[in-house]
Amino acid sequence: MCGIVGYTGGQPAQEIVLESLKKLEYRGYDSSGIAMHEGKLVICKKEGPIANMEAELTESKSTLAIAHTRWATHGAPSDVNAHPHSDEEISIAVVHNGTIDNYLEIRESLEAEGHNFRSDSDSEILPLLISKYYSGNLVEAVNKTLDVIRGIFTIAAIHKDNPDEIVAVRNETPLVIGLGNSENFISSDIYAILKYTQEMIYPEDYQIVRVTSDKVEVLDRDLNLLDYNVETVEKYTEVAEKGGFEHYMLKEIFEQPKALQDSLTELLVESPLERLGLNWKIGSMSIVACGTSYHAGLVGKYVIEQLTAIPVSVSYSSEFRYAAPVQGVGGLLSSRPLVILISQSGETADTLAAARAAKQQGCHTIAICNVPGSRITREVDGVIITKSGQEIGVAATKTFMTQMQALYALAVNLAFNSGSLDHPQTKLWESEIRKIPSKVSQVLNNCESIRDLVPHFVKAKSVFFIGRNINYPLALEGALKLKEISYIHAEGYPAGELKHGPLALLSKDTPVVAIAVQDHTYSKLISNIEEISARKAPVITVAQKGDQLVPKISDHFFELPDIDPVLSPFPVAVFLQLLSYYIAHELGTEIDKPRNLAKSVTVE
Ligand code: M6R
């Protein structure tokens, strides 16, 4: 939440940081701002999307800039609460991502010293503190400020005395340094600066980084110079353009066959379990995640338990760390418990906290993540990288798909390893997994029939999604997608649970989306559809190719490609994503940037 970029080098900085900042808009879009050096510090900041701030800018020759896009925590979205913040003399400009826990007491003591605050933001204390401690050395001033503040943060500061220096530091929120040729960058993620460099440094918490155009220095809290690793990251295709699609979300939905295909190579490699350090008999497993990633985890539970008989519990990250310690089978750690953390961004605060709790309890931790080099990938024992490419739309789509795929591949590998699948069965599973991209494409090719369903939803105040067994998590995901981007209230339910309460809410104005695949729960689901129809609620069913019964008892019907029910979550997900997208489109909402949300949730 909140995105930061900075540049110092030989080129006009404004254009570079603006272009990079736009790639971080997924992290927040309440306001944005930029600080540059034109003999003195010049700051421009504006409420609303980056385009609002950009419209206020004039040409600049500054070769130094820091910029910020905000997701509001302290203080409403407004010009004055936008970053960069500065001291009264505008000698220092600071951008901040995160929250300062003790800002109120610091603010009171700064006010007592005669400082006037202009904003409601916790971040405004930072330039005032840095200015207070500044005596010609920005690194020292930032270091002294770190003695005083508590919280989570990435901070970047510039001073009017030096037109070629950015000082940055992080604690628990992301910061990468990009190395260029006589120019260097700072950023909240690699994607924002990948156009300019693939050489990255990932500073640790509380390491202070001094960036000039020809040097990057990393210092500890005693201001000793530290050695650092430079990592070369893979170049991803530029995603700045929507490629002819109206929204990133739609583009990303259509990219799913490719994302699945690209991830396959990584997932079905030789000896993946060894690479993940999974060389012991796993007695139990927990999957921990938030939001859409949690739903992928629920799907994973069904597949892993079915193929391996390893018991799997799935928890929300925000609950996991407060729950009782993870137990190995037969009591404390008799078999080392495995905890799989799923996070597309790799920086969700709740999931990071859960990862740390799991490690403290002696669990083996594995992350399924879409962002190489992200925080979680650096903290766990093993990493599965999904290769969806950058996802910009706040609603997770293609990353959900590859998370599920990763869990299926893991289940197959674990099953082979434990002997519950033999070699031919394993090969059969792998060949089924390889077919998923083409099944997903078939749904995409049929997108117009999904769009045709939109009129049955646009006037609804509430929509229910139901499924059973492996498609129950898909019902949850369908509801999350719809509420997130269309703002229509939606609930996902196990189909058998409606009669235990929610049936009271159904009427002709409450559409129900039923996922009916022909597994062992099919006949029960058919009964549930009948119960809903009897209450006059319209039923829109997604069912397997060739199903003769469902079209007769549903008001509307979408046919999935021919697929084994256990693989149905993939095409079902595409149906649900497109349905939500087309409904939101009809309602005219901000699909890529839904209100109140951000792509990376770095607060607990
Ligand atoms: O980056 P993560 O996978 O850890 O994010 C978890 C959730 O915040 C995320 O899935 C969220 O629910 C999506 N916006 C849903 O579309």
PDB file of C-alpha atoms in Angstrom, residues 349-480:
ATOM      1  CA  ALA A 349       1.413  -7.996   5.929  1.00  0.00           C
ATOM      2  CA  ASP A 350      -0.966 -10.595   7.378  1.00  0.00           C
ATOM      3  CA  THR A 351       0.658 -13.414   5.418  1.00  0.00           C
ATOM      4  CA  LEU A 352       4.170 -12.257   6.283  1.00  0.00           C
ATOM      5  CA  ALA A 353       3.236 -12.205   9.962  1.00  0.00           C
ATOM      6  CA  ALA A 354       1.823 -15.718   9.607  1.00  0.00           C
ATOM      7  CA  ALA A 355       5.039 -16.888   7.918  1.00  0.00           C
ATOM      8  CA  ARG A 356       7.075 -15.581  10.827  1.00  0.00           C
ATOM      9  CA  ALA A 357       4.765 -17.197  13.372  1.00  0.00           C
ATOM     10  CA  ALA A 358       5.082 -20.517  11.534  1.00  0.00           C
ATOM     11  CA  LYS A 359       8.868 -20.282  11.477  1.00  0.00           C
ATOM     12  CA  GLN A 360       8.969 -19.467  15.170  1.00  0.00           C
ATOM     13  CA  GLN A 361       6.996 -22.641  15.790  1.00  0.00           C
ATOM     14  CA  GLY A 362       9.597 -24.670  13.917  1.00  0.00           C
ATOM     15  CA  CYS A 363       7.461 -25.334  10.857  1.00  0.00           C
ATOM     16  CA  HIS A 364       8.912 -25.783   7.391  1.00  0.00           C
ATOM     17  CA  THR A 365       7.581 -22.871   5.324  1.00  0.00           C
ATOM     18  CA  ILE A 366       6.949 -22.691   1.600  1.00  0.00           C
ATOM     19  CA  ALA A 367       5.620 -19.691  -0.293  1.00  0.00           C
ATOM     20  CA  ILE A 368       3.645 -19.737  -3.516  1.00  0.00           C
ATOM     21  CA  CYS A 369       4.266 -16.296  -4.911  1.00  0.00           C
ATOM     22  CA  ASN A 370       4.114 -14.411  -8.189  1.00  0.00           C
ATOM     23  CA  VAL A 371       6.752 -11.779  -7.456  1.00  0.00           C
ATOM     24  CA  PRO A 372      10.348 -13.012  -7.471  1.00  0.00           C
ATOM     25  CA  GLY A 373      12.467 -11.335  -4.831  1.00  0.00           C
ATOM     26  CA  SER A 374       9.456 -10.168  -2.842  1.00  0.00           C
ATOM     27  CA  ARG A 375       9.541 -10.150   0.914  1.00  0.00           C
ATOM     28  CA  ILE A 376       7.936 -13.521   1.539  1.00  0.00           C
ATOM     29  CA  THR A 377      10.243 -15.307  -0.883  1.00  0.00           C
ATOM     30  CA  ARG A 378      13.158 -14.142   1.268  1.00  0.00           C
ATOM     31  CA  GLU A 379      11.747 -15.338   4.545  1.00  0.00           C
ATOM     32  CA  VAL A 380      10.585 -18.880   3.848  1.00  0.00           C
ATOM     33  CA  ASP A 381      12.405 -22.188   3.434  1.00  0.00           C
ATOM     34  CA  GLY A 382      11.214 -22.922  -0.103  1.00  0.00           C
ATOM     35  CA  VAL A 383       9.552 -20.978  -2.893  1.00  0.00           C
ATOM     36  CA  ILE A 384       7.280 -21.850  -5.790  1.00  0.00           C
ATOM     37  CA  ILE A 385       7.226 -18.943  -8.215  1.00  0.00           C
ATOM     38  CA  THR A 386       4.177 -18.704 -10.421  1.00  0.00           C
ATOM     39  CA  LYS A 387       4.792 -17.033 -13.741  1.00  0.00           C
ATOM     40  CA  SER A 388       1.665 -15.025 -14.331  1.00  0.00           C
ATOM     41  CA  GLY A 389       3.607 -11.862 -15.095  1.00  0.00           C
ATOM     42  CA  GLN A 390       2.652  -8.661 -13.338  1.00  0.00           C
ATOM     43  CA  GLU A 391      -0.988  -8.384 -12.345  1.00  0.00           C
ATOM     44  CA  ILE A 392      -2.145  -4.779 -12.249  1.00  0.00           C
ATOM     45  CA  GLY A 393      -5.916  -5.056 -11.793  1.00  0.00           C
ATOM     46  CA  VAL A 394      -6.707  -5.018  -8.077  1.00  0.00           C
ATOM     47  CA  ALA A 395      -8.946  -8.043  -8.559  1.00  0.00           C
ATOM     48  CA  ALA A 396      -6.737 -11.122  -8.629  1.00  0.00           C
ATOM     49  CA  THR A 397      -7.411 -13.299 -11.680  1.00  0.00           C
ATOM     50  CA  LYS A 398      -4.464 -14.880 -13.466  1.00  0.00           C
ATOM     51  CA  THR A 399      -2.507 -15.217 -10.220  1.00  0.00           C
ATOM     52  CA  PHE A 400      -5.400 -17.194  -8.687  1.00  0.00           C
ATOM     53  CA  MET A 401      -5.257 -19.542 -11.617  1.00  0.00           C
ATOM     54  CA  THR A 402      -1.539 -20.223 -11.335  1.00  0.00           C
ATOM     55  CA  GLN A 403      -1.740 -20.555  -7.542  1.00  0.00           C
ATOM     56  CA  MET A 404      -4.289 -23.347  -7.998  1.00  0.00           C
ATOM     57  CA  GLN A 405      -2.105 -24.906 -10.675  1.00  0.00           C
ATOM     58  CA  ALA A 406       0.908 -24.812  -8.344  1.00  0.00           C
ATOM     59  CA  LEU A 407      -1.083 -26.599  -5.640  1.00  0.00           C
ATOM     60  CA  TYR A 408      -2.243 -29.289  -8.069  1.00  0.00           C
ATOM     61  CA  ALA A 409       1.341 -29.851  -9.212  1.00  0.00           C
ATOM     62  CA  LEU A 410       2.526 -29.988  -5.612  1.00  0.00           C
ATOM     63  CA  ALA A 411      -0.210 -32.490  -4.739  1.00  0.00           C
ATOM     64  CA  VAL A 412       0.817 -34.744  -7.619  1.00  0.00           C
ATOM     65  CA  ASN A 413       4.471 -34.597  -6.593  1.00  0.00           C
ATOM     66  CA  LEU A 414       3.699 -35.310  -2.955  1.00  0.00           C
ATOM     67  CA  ALA A 415       1.439 -38.182  -3.968  1.00  0.00           C
ATOM     68  CA  PHE A 416       4.123 -39.713  -6.168  1.00  0.00           C
ATOM     69  CA  ASN A 417       6.708 -39.270  -3.446  1.00  0.00           C
ATOM     70  CA  SER A 418       4.563 -40.948  -0.827  1.00  0.00           C
ATOM     71  CA  GLY A 419       3.600 -43.787  -3.168  1.00  0.00           C
ATOM     72  CA  SER A 420      -0.092 -42.952  -3.334  1.00  0.00           C
ATOM     73  CA  LEU A 421       0.286 -42.346  -7.084  1.00  0.00           C
ATOM     74  CA  ASP A 422       2.416 -44.684  -9.167  1.00  0.00           C
ATOM     75  CA  HIS A 423       4.445 -43.554 -12.167  1.00  0.00           C
ATOM     76  CA  PRO A 424       1.751 -44.030 -14.860  1.00  0.00           C
ATOM     77  CA  GLN A 425      -0.878 -42.325 -12.661  1.00  0.00           C
ATOM     78  CA  THR A 426       1.489 -39.429 -12.046  1.00  0.00           C
ATOM     79  CA  LYS A 427       2.100 -39.039 -15.775  1.00  0.00           C
ATOM     80  CA  LEU A 428      -1.637 -39.116 -16.386  1.00  0.00           C
ATOM     81  CA  TRP A 429      -2.179 -36.352 -13.855  1.00  0.00           C
ATOM     82  CA  GLU A 430       0.603 -34.293 -15.371  1.00  0.00           C
ATOM     83  CA  SER A 431      -0.917 -34.636 -18.807  1.00  0.00           C
ATOM     84  CA  GLU A 432      -4.302 -33.522 -17.410  1.00  0.00           C
ATOM     85  CA  ILE A 433      -2.657 -30.485 -15.796  1.00  0.00           C
ATOM     86  CA  ARG A 434      -1.088 -29.670 -19.164  1.00  0.00           C
ATOM     87  CA  LYS A 435      -4.553 -29.547 -20.732  1.00  0.00           C
ATOM     88  CA  ILE A 436      -5.794 -26.807 -18.386  1.00  0.00           C
ATOM     89  CA  PRO A 437      -4.647 -23.818 -20.523  1.00  0.00           C
ATOM     90  CA  SER A 438      -6.670 -25.059 -23.489  1.00  0.00           C
ATOM     91  CA  LYS A 439      -9.780 -25.620 -21.334  1.00  0.00           C
ATOM     92  CA  VAL A 440      -9.426 -22.075 -20.046  1.00  0.00           C
ATOM     93  CA  SER A 441      -9.128 -20.802 -23.627  1.00  0.00           C
ATOM     94  CA  GLN A 442     -12.378 -22.533 -24.533  1.00  0.00           C
ATOM     95  CA  VAL A 443     -14.251 -20.530 -21.877  1.00  0.00           C
ATOM     96  CA  LEU A 444     -12.601 -17.318 -23.066  1.00  0.00           C
ATOM     97  CA  ASN A 445     -13.722 -18.075 -26.608  1.00  0.00           C
ATOM     98  CA  ASN A 446     -17.260 -18.276 -25.314  1.00  0.00           C
ATOM     99  CA  CYS A 447     -17.127 -14.966 -23.444  1.00  0.00           C
ATOM    100  CA  GLU A 448     -20.079 -13.481 -25.330  1.00  0.00           C
ATOM    101  CA  SER A 449     -22.484 -16.002 -23.819  1.00  0.00           C
ATOM    102  CA  ILE A 450     -21.255 -14.958 -20.379  1.00  0.00           C
ATOM    103  CA  ARG A 451     -21.830 -11.315 -21.238  1.00  0.00           C
ATOM    104  CA  ASP A 452     -25.391 -12.215 -22.259  1.00  0.00           C
ATOM    105  CA  LEU A 453     -26.114 -13.154 -18.629  1.00  0.00           C
ATOM    106  CA  VAL A 454     -25.450  -9.632 -17.342  1.00  0.00           C
ATOM    107  CA  PRO A 455     -29.080  -8.348 -17.484  1.00  0.00           C
ATOM    108  CA  HIS A 456     -30.051 -10.967 -14.890  1.00  0.00           C
ATOM    109  CA  PHE A 457     -27.715  -9.374 -12.338  1.00  0.00           C
ATOM    110  CA  VAL A 458     -27.500  -5.635 -12.792  1.00  0.00           C
ATOM    111  CA  LYS A 459     -30.568  -4.795 -10.719  1.00  0.00           C
ATOM    112  CA  ALA A 460     -29.790  -7.305  -7.972  1.00  0.00           C
ATOM    113  CA  LYS A 461     -29.059  -6.004  -4.480  1.00  0.00           C
ATOM    114  CA  SER A 462     -27.559  -9.329  -3.513  1.00  0.00           C
ATOM    115  CA  VAL A 463     -26.229 -12.381  -5.359  1.00  0.00           C
ATOM    116  CA  PHE A 464     -25.479 -15.837  -3.949  1.00  0.00           C
ATOM    117  CA  PHE A 465     -22.869 -18.220  -5.320  1.00  0.00           C
ATOM    118  CA  ILE A 466     -23.084 -21.873  -4.369  1.00  0.00           C
ATOM    119  CA  GLY A 467     -20.922 -24.910  -4.983  1.00  0.00           C
ATOM    120  CA  ARG A 468     -19.975 -28.141  -3.298  1.00  0.00           C
ATOM    121  CA  ASN A 469     -16.751 -29.949  -2.623  1.00  0.00           C
ATOM    122  CA  ILE A 470     -13.885 -28.561  -4.741  1.00  0.00           C
ATOM    123  CA  ASN A 471     -16.164 -25.879  -6.199  1.00  0.00           C
ATOM    124  CA  TYR A 472     -17.244 -24.493  -2.846  1.00  0.00           C
ATOM    125  CA  PRO A 473     -14.086 -22.294  -2.781  1.00  0.00           C
ATOM    126  CA  LEU A 474     -15.019 -21.181  -6.306  1.00  0.00           C
ATOM    127  CA  ALA A 475     -18.376 -19.996  -4.955  1.00  0.00           C
ATOM    128  CA  LEU A 476     -16.471 -17.925  -2.398  1.00  0.00           C
ATOM    129  CA  GLU A 477     -14.205 -16.574  -5.113  1.00  0.00           C
ATOM    130  CA  GLY A 478     -17.126 -15.741  -7.410  1.00  0.00           C
ATOM    131  CA  ALA A 479     -18.740 -13.739  -4.621  1.00  0.00           C
ATOM    132  CA  LEU A 480     -15.508 -11.947  -3.752  1.00  0.00           C
TER     133      LEU A 480
END
